[in-house]
Amino acid sequence: RRHIESLERNGVRFASLGDDPAKWNELLRFFRERLSEAPDMEGLPPWDIERCRTVLQTDPNASPDWIMFAERQGAVAGMAVMHRRGD
């Protein structure tokens, strides 16, 4: 917890997309631009913005409350996405 408090004192804000739905478009772009950095995406073709939108917004195994992000000076600085395992 002390690490989070230190970051917050230095202007980093943590929230879920459920807390701040106005961030959808910015988070979609951020997600798309950095998706190739995920180890399980290495060497795979990049996703277009509509594929990202489908995975994050319309997939029944996703929820805005499960999309966490860090923001600094009004811009997204990082994010984490959790999904429920489908049947």
GROMACS .gro file of C-alpha atoms in nm:
model
   87
    1ARG     CA    1   0.000   0.000   0.000
    2ARG     CA    2   0.284   0.243   0.071
    3HIS     CA    3   0.391   0.225  -0.296
    4ILE     CA    4   0.044   0.326  -0.412
    5GLU     CA    5   0.035   0.610  -0.161
    6SER     CA    6   0.374   0.730  -0.284
    7LEU     CA    7   0.255   0.728  -0.644
    8GLU     CA    8  -0.064   0.912  -0.548
    9ARG     CA    9   0.141   1.180  -0.372
   10ASN     CA   10   0.332   1.221  -0.699
   11GLY     CA   11   0.020   1.280  -0.905
   12VAL     CA   12  -0.075   0.929  -1.016
   13ARG     CA   13  -0.444   0.844  -0.991
   14PHE     CA   14  -0.582   0.488  -0.994
   15ALA     CA   15  -0.935   0.406  -1.107
   16SER     CA   16  -1.146   0.149  -1.285
   17LEU     CA   17  -1.326   0.216  -1.606
   18GLY     CA   18  -1.646   0.165  -1.409
   19ASP     CA   19  -1.545   0.475  -1.208
   20ASP     CA   20  -1.457   0.684  -1.514
   21PRO     CA   21  -1.642   0.571  -1.830
   22ALA     CA   22  -1.536   0.886  -2.015
   23LYS     CA   23  -1.191   0.724  -2.053
   24TRP     CA   24  -1.313   0.453  -2.297
   25ASN     CA   25  -1.168   0.596  -2.618
   26GLU     CA   26  -0.835   0.688  -2.461
   27LEU     CA   27  -0.804   0.344  -2.301
   28LEU     CA   28  -0.890   0.167  -2.626
   29ARG     CA   29  -0.610   0.352  -2.806
   30PHE     CA   30  -0.367   0.289  -2.518
   31PHE     CA   31  -0.460  -0.082  -2.513
   32ARG     CA   32  -0.418  -0.119  -2.890
   33GLU     CA   33  -0.082   0.059  -2.893
   34ARG     CA   34   0.063  -0.156  -2.616
   35LEU     CA   35  -0.101  -0.492  -2.674
   36SER     CA   36   0.204  -0.630  -2.853
   37GLU     CA   37   0.404  -0.579  -2.530
   38ALA     CA   38   0.204  -0.858  -2.361
   39PRO     CA   39   0.408  -1.181  -2.366
   40ASP     CA   40   0.120  -1.389  -2.503
   41MET     CA   41   0.075  -1.146  -2.797
   42GLU     CA   42   0.437  -1.155  -2.912
   43GLY     CA   43   0.465  -1.221  -3.284
   44LEU     CA   44   0.090  -1.203  -3.344
   45PRO     CA   45  -0.068  -0.952  -3.582
   46PRO     CA   46  -0.183  -0.626  -3.423
   47TRP     CA   47  -0.548  -0.583  -3.335
   48ASP     CA   48  -0.752  -0.307  -3.492
   49ILE     CA   49  -0.950  -0.073  -3.268
   50GLU     CA   50  -1.276  -0.262  -3.330
   51ARG     CA   51  -1.123  -0.590  -3.207
   52CYS     CA   52  -1.002  -0.409  -2.895
   53ARG     CA   53  -1.349  -0.261  -2.844
   54THR     CA   54  -1.510  -0.605  -2.879
   55VAL     CA   55  -1.278  -0.763  -2.622
   56LEU     CA   56  -1.306  -0.480  -2.370
   57GLN     CA   57  -1.664  -0.359  -2.415
   58THR     CA   58  -1.892  -0.627  -2.558
   59ASP     CA   59  -1.739  -0.958  -2.451
   60PRO     CA   60  -1.970  -1.113  -2.187
   61ASN     CA   61  -1.659  -1.214  -1.989
   62ALA     CA   62  -1.545  -0.853  -1.947
   63SER     CA   63  -1.663  -0.574  -1.720
   64PRO     CA   64  -1.570  -0.204  -1.697
   65ASP     CA   65  -1.501  -0.258  -1.326
   66TRP     CA   66  -1.230  -0.508  -1.422
   67ILE     CA   67  -1.037  -0.258  -1.635
   68MET     CA   68  -0.802  -0.071  -1.405
   69PHE     CA   69  -0.587   0.220  -1.512
   70ALA     CA   70  -0.330   0.463  -1.380
   71GLU     CA   71  -0.341   0.822  -1.492
   72ARG     CA   72  -0.085   1.099  -1.455
   73GLN     CA   73  -0.137   1.460  -1.556
   74GLY     CA   74  -0.465   1.365  -1.724
   75ALA     CA   75  -0.318   1.094  -1.949
   76VAL     CA   76  -0.334   0.717  -1.915
   77ALA     CA   77   0.000   0.584  -1.788
   78GLY     CA   78  -0.086   0.215  -1.753
   79MET     CA   79  -0.370  -0.032  -1.741
   80ALA     CA   80  -0.462  -0.384  -1.639
   81VAL     CA   81  -0.747  -0.590  -1.784
   82MET     CA   82  -0.910  -0.884  -1.610
   83HIS     CA   83  -1.149  -1.127  -1.780
   84ARG     CA   84  -1.365  -1.402  -1.644
   85ARG     CA   85  -1.287  -1.736  -1.802
   86GLY     CA   86  -1.560  -1.832  -2.047
   87ASP     CA   87  -1.743  -2.161  -2.025
   0.00000   0.00000   0.00000
